[in-house]
Short mmCIF file of N, CA and C in Angstrom, two decimals:
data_model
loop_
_atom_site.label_atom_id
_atom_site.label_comp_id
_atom_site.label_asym_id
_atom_site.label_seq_id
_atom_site.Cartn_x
_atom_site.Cartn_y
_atom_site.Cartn_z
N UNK H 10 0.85 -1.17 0.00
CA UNK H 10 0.00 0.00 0.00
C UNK H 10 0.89 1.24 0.00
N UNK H 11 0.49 2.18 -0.67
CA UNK H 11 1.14 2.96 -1.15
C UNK H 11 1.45 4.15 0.08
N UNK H 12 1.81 5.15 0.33
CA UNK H 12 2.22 5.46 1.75
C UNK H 12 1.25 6.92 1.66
N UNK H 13 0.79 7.00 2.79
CA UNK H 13 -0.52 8.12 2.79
C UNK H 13 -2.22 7.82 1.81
N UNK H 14 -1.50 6.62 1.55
CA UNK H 14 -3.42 5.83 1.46
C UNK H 14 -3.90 5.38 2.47
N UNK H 15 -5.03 5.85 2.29
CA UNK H 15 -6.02 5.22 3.38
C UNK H 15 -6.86 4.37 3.08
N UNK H 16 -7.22 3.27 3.86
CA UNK H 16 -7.62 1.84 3.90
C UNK H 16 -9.27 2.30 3.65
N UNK H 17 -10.60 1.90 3.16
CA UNK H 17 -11.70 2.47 2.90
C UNK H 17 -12.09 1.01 4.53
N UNK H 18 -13.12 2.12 5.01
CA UNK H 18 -13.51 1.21 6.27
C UNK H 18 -15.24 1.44 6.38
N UNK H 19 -15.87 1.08 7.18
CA UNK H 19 -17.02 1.11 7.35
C UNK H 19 -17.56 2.02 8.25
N UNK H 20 -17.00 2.98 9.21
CA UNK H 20 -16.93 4.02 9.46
C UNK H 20 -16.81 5.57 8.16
N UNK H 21 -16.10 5.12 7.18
CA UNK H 21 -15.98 6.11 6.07
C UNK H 21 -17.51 6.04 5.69
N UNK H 22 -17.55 4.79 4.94
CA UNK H 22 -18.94 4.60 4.31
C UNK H 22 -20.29 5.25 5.00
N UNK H 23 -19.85 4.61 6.50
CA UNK H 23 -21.32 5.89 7.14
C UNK H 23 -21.11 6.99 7.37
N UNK H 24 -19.93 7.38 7.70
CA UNK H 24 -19.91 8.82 7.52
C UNK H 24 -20.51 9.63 6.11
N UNK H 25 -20.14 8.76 5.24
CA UNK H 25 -20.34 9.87 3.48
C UNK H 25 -21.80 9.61 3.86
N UNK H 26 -22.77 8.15 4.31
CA UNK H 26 -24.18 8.19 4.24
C UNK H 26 -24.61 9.44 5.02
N UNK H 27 -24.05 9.93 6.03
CA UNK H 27 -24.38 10.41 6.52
C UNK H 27 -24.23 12.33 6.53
N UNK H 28 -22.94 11.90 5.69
CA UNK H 28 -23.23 13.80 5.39
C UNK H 28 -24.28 13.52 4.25
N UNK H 29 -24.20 12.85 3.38
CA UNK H 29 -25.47 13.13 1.97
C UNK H 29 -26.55 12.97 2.98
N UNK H 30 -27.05 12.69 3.62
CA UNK H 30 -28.19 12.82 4.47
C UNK H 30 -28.25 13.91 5.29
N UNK H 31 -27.12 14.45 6.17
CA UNK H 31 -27.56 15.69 6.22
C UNK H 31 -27.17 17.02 5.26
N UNK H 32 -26.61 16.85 3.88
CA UNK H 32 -27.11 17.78 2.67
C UNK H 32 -28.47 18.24 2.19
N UNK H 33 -28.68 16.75 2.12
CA UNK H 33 -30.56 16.97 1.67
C UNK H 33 -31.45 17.43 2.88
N UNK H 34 -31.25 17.08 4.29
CA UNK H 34 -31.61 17.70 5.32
C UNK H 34 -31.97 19.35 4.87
N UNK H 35 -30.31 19.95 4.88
CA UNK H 35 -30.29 20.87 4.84
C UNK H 35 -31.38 21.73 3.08
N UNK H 36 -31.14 20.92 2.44
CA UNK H 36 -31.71 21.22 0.78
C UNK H 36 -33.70 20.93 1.36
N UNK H 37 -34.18 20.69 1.81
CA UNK H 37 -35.20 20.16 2.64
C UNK H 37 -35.81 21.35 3.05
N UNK H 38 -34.77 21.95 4.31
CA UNK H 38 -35.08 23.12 5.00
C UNK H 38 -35.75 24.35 4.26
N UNK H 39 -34.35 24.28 3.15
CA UNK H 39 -34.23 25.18 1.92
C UNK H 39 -35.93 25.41 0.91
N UNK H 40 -35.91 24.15 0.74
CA UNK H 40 -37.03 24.20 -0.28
C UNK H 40 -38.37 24.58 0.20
N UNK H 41 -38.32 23.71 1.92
CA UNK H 41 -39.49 24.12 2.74
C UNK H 41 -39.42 25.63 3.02
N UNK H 42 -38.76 26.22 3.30
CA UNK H 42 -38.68 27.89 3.40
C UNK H 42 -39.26 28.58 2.28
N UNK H 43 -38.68 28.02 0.67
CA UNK H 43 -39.38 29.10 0.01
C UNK H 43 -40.70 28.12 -0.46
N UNK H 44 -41.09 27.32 -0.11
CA UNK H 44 -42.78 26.88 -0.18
C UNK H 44 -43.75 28.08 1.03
N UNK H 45 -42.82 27.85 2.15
CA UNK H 45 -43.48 29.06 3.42
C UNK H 45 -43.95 30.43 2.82
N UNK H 46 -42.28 30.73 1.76
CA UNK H 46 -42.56 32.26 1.41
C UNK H 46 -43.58 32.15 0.15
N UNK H 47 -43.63 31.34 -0.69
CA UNK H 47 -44.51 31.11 -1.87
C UNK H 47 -45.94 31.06 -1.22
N UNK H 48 -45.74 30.58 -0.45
CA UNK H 48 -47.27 30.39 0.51
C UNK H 48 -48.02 31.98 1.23
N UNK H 49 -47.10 32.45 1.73
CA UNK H 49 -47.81 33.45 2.43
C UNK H 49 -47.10 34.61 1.28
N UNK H 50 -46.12 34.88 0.85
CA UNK H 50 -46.70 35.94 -0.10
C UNK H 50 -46.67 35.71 -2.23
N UNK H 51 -47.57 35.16 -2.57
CA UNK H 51 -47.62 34.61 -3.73
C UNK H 51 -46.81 35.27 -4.58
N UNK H 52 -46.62 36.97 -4.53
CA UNK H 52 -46.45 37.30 -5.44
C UNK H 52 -45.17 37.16 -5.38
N UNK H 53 -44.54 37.04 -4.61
CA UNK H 53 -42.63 37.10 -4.23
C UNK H 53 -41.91 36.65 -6.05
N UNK H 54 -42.45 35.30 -5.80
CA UNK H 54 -42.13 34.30 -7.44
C UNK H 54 -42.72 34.36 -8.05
N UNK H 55 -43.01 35.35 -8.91
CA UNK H 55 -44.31 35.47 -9.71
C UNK H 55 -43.94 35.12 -10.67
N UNK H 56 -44.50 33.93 -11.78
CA UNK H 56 -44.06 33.86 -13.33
C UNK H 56 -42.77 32.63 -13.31
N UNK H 57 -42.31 32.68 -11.86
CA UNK H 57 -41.04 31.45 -11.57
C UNK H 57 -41.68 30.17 -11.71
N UNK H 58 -41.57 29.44 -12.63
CA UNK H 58 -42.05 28.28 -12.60
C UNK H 58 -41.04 27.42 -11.58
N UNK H 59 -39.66 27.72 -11.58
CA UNK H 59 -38.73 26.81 -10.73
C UNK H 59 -39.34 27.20 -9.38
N UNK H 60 -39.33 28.20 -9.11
CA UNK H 60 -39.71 28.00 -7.24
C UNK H 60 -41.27 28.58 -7.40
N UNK H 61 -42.06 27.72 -8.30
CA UNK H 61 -43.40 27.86 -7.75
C UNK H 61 -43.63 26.77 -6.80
N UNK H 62 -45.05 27.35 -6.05
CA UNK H 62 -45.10 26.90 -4.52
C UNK H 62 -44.96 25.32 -4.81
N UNK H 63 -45.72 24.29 -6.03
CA UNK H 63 -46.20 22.85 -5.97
C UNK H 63 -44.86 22.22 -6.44
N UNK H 64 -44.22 22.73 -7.14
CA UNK H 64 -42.55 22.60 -7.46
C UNK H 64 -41.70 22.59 -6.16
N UNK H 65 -41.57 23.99 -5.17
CA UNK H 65 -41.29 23.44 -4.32
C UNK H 65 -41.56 22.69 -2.77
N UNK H 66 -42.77 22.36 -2.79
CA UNK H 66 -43.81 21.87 -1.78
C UNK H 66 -42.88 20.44 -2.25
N UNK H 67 -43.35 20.13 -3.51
CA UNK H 67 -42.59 18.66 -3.99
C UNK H 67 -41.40 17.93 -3.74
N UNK H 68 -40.38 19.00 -4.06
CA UNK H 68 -39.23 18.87 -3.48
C UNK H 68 -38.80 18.41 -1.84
N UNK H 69 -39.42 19.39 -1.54
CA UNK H 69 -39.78 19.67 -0.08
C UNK H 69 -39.54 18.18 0.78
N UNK H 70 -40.98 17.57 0.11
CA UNK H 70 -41.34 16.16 0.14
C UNK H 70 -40.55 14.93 -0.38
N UNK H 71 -40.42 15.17 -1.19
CA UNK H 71 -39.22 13.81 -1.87
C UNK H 71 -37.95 14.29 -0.75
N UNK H 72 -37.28 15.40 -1.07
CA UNK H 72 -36.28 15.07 0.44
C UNK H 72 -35.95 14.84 1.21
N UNK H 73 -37.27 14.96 1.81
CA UNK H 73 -37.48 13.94 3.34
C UNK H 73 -37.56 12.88 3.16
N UNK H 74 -38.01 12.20 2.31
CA UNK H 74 -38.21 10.56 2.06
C UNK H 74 -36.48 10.23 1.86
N UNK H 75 -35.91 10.65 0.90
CA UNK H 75 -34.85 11.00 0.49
C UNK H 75 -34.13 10.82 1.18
N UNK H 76 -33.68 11.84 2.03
CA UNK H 76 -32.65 12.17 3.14
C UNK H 76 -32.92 10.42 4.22
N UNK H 77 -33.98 10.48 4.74
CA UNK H 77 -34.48 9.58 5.82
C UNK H 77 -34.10 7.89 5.10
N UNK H 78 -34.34 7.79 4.14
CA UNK H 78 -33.66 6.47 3.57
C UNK H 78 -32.10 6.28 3.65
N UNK H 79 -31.60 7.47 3.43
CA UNK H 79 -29.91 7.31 2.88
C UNK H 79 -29.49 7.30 4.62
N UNK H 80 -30.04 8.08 5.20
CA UNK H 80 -29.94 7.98 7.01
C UNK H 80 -29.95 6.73 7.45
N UNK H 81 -31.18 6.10 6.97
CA UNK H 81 -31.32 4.97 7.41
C UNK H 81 -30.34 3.91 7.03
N UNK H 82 -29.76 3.63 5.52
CA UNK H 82 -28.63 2.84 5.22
C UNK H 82 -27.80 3.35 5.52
N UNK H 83 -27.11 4.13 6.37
CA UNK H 83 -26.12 4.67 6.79
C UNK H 83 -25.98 3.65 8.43
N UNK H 84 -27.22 4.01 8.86
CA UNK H 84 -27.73 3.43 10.25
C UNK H 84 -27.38 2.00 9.98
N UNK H 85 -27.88 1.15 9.35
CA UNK H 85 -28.18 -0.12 9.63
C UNK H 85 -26.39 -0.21 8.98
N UNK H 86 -25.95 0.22 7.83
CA UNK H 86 -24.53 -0.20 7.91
C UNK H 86 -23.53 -0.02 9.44
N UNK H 87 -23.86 0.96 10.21
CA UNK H 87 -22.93 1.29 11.64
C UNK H 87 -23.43 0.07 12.51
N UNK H 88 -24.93 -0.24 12.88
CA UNK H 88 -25.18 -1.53 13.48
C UNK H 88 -24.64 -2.86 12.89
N UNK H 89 -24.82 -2.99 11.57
CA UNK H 89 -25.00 -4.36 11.13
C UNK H 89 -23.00 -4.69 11.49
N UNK H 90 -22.26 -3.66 11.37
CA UNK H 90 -20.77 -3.92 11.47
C UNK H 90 -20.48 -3.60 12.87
N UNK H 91 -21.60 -2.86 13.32
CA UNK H 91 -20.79 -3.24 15.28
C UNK H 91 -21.19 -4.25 15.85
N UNK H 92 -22.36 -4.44 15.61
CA UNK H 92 -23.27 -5.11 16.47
C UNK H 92 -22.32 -6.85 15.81
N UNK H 93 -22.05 -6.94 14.37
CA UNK H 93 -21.27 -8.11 13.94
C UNK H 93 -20.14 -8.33 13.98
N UNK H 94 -19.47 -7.10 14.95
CA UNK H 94 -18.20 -7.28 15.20
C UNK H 94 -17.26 -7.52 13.89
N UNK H 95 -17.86 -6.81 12.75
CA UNK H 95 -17.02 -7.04 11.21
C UNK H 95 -17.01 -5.60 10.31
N UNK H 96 -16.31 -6.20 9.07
CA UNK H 96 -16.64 -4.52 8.63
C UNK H 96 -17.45 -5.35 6.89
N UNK H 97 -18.24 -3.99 7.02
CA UNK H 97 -19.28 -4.56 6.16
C UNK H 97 -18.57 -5.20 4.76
N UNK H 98 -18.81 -5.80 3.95
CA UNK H 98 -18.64 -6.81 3.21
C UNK H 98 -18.03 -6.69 1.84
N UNK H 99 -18.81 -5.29 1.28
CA UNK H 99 -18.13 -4.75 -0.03
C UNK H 99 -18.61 -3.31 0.04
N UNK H 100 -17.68 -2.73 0.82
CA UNK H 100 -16.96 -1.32 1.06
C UNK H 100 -17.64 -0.29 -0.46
N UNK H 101 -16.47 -0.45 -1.45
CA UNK H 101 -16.69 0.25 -2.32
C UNK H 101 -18.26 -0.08 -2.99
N UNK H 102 -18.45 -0.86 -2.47
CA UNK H 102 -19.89 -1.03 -3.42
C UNK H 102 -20.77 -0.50 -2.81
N UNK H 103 -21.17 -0.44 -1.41
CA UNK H 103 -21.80 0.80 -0.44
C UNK H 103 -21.87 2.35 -0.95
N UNK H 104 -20.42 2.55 -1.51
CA UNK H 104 -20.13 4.00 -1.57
C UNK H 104 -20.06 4.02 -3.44
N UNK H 105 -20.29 2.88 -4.05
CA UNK H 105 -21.44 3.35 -5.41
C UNK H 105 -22.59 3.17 -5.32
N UNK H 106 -23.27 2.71 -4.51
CA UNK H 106 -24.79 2.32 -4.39
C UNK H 106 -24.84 3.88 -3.87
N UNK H 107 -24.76 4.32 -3.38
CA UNK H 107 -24.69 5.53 -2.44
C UNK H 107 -25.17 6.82 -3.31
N UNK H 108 -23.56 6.91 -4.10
CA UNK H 108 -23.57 7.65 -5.30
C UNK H 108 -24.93 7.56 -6.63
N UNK H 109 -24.91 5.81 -7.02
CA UNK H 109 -26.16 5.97 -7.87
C UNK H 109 -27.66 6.41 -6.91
N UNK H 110 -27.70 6.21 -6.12
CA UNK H 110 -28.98 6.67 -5.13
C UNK H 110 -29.41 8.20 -5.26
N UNK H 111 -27.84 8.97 -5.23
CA UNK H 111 -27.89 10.49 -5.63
C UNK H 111 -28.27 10.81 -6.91
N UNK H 112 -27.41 10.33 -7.55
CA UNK H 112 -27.67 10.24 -9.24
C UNK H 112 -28.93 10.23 -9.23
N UNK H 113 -29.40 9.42 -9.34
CA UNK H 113 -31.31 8.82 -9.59
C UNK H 113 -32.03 9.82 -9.08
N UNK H 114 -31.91 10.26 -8.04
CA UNK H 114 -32.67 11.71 -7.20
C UNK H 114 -32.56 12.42 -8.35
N UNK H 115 -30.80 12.94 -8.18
CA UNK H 115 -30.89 14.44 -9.10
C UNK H 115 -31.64 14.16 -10.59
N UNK H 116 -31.07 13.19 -11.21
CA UNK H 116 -32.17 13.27 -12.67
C UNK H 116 -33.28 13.14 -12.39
N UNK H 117 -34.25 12.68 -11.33
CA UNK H 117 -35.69 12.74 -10.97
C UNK H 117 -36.19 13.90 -10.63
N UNK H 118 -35.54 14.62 -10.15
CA UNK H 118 -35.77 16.34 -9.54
C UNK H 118 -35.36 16.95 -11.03
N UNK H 119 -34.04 16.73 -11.82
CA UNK H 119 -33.77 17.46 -12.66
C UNK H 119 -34.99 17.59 -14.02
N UNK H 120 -35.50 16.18 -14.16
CA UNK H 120 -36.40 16.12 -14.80
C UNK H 120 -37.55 16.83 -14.86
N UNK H 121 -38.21 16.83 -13.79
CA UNK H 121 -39.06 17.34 -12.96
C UNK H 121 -38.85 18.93 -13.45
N UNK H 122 -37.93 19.30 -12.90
CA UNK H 122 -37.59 20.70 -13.20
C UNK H 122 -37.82 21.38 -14.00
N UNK H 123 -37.10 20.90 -15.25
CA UNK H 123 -36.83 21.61 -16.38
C UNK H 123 -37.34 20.43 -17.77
N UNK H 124 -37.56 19.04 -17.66
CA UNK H 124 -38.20 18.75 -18.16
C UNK H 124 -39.54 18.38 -18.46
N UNK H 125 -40.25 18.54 -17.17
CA UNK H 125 -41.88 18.36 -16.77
C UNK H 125 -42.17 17.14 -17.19
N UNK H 126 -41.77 16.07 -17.08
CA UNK H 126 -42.28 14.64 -17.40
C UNK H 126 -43.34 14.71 -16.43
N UNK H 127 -43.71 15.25 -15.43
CA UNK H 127 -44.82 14.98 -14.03
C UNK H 127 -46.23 14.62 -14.82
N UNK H 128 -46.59 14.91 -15.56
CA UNK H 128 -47.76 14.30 -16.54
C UNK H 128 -49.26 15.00 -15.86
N UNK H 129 -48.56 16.24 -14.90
CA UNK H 129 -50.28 16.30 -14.29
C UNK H 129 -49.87 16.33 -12.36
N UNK H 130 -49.24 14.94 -12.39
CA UNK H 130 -49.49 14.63 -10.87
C UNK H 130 -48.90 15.29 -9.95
N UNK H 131 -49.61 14.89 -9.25
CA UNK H 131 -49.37 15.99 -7.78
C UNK H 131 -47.68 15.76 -7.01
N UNK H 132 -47.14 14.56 -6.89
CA UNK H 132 -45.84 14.21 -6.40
C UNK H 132 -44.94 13.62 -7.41
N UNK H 133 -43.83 13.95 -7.39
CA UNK H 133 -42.59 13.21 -8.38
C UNK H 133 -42.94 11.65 -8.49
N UNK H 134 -43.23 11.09 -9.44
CA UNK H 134 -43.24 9.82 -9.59
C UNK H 134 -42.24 9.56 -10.71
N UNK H 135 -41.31 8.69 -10.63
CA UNK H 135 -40.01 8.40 -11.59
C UNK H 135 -40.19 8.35 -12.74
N UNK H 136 -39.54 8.66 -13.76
CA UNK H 136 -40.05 7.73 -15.17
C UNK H 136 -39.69 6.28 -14.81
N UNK H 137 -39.98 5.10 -15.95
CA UNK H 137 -39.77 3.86 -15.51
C UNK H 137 -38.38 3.22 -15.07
N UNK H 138 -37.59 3.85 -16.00
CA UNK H 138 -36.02 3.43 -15.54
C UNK H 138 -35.65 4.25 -14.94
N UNK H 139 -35.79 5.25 -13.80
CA UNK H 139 -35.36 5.46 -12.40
C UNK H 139 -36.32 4.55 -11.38
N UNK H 140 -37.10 4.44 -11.88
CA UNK H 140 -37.88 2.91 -10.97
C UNK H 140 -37.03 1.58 -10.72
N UNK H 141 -36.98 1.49 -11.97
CA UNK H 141 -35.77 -0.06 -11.91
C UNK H 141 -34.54 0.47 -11.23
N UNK H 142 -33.64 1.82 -11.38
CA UNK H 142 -32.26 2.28 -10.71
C UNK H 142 -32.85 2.04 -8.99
N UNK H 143 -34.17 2.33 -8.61
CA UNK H 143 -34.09 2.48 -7.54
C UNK H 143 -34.40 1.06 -6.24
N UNK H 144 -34.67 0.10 -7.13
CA UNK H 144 -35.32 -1.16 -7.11
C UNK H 144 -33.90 -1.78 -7.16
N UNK H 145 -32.82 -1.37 -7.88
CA UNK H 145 -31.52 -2.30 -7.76
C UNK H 145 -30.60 -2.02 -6.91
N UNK H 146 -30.75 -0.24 -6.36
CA UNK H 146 -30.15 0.44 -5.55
C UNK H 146 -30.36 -0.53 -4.26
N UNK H 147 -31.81 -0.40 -3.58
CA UNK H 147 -32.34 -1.21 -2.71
C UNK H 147 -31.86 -2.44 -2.74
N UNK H 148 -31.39 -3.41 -3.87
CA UNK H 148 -31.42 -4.86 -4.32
C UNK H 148 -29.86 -4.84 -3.60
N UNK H 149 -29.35 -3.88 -4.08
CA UNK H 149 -27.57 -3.82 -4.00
C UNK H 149 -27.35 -3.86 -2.10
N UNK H 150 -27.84 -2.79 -1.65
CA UNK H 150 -28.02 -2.28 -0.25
C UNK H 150 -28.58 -3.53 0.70
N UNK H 151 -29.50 -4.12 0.01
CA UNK H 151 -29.73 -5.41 0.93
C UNK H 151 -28.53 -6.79 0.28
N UNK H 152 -27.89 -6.69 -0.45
CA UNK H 152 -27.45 -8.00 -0.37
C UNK H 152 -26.16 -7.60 0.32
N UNK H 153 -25.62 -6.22 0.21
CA UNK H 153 -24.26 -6.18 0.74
C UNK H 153 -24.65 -6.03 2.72
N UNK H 154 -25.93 -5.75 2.66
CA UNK H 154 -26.55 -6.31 4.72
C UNK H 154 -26.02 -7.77 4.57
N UNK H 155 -27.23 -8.45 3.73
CA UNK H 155 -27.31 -9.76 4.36
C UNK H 155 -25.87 -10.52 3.73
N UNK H 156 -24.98 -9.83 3.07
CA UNK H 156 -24.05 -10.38 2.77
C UNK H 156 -22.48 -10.36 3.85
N UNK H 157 -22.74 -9.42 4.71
CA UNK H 157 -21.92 -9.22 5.89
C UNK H 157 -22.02 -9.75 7.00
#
């Protein structure tokens, strides 16, 4: 090993879960604030389709789901490696599951944004292949649990 590398451990891995969880926390706060100000004074954003109120009410909402998932695999990786007295199983693959988890958000929000795929509906619902990214994300996240 090369000298001033550092070994990737399972402490790293929850740490990164855990600042991207509290980013979107913070992006959360953000979005909920200007839904508050869109709310009580309409005219603030007038003509803004990006920070109109249901745009960011939406946001708002998917972040919390958002944030509270990546928290949560952050969580169960710090238990599943103390409580097993091991370090979780495939390191780097935690911290790309991690990364595509972000990925998939931002093109779902980005979409949303500036491409309006929403079709009408009231909450972000994925197109179909961020459905499947998020279904393998999950697939990945549980086998590298039950694989440790």
């Amino acid at each position: 090993m090369a000298a001033g590398a550092r070994k990737l451990n399972t402490t790293t891995v929850v740490k990164w879960h855990f600042a991207v969880a509290i980013l979107l926390f913070l992006l959360q706060v953000v979005f909920g604030m200007l839904s508050v100000t869109h709310y009580v004074w309409p005219d603030v954003f007038y003509n803004s389709y990006v920070l109109d109120f249901h745009v960011t009410r939406t946001f708002h909402t998917n972040l919390l789901i958002v944030w509270l998932i990546i928290g949560f695999m952050g969580a169960t990786y710090h238990l599943v490696a103390d409580e097993g007295q091991t370090e979780i199983r495939w390191l780097t693959l935690a911290l790309v599951n991690l990364g595509l988890f972000v990925a998939g958000g931002v093109a779902g929000l980005v979409g949303y944004m500036f491409f309006h795929y929403w079709v009408g509906r009231e909450f972000v619902e994925l197109p179909f292949l961020l459905d499947v990214a998020v279904v393998l994300v999950v697939g990945l996240f549980l086998a590298n649990v039950f694989g440790t």
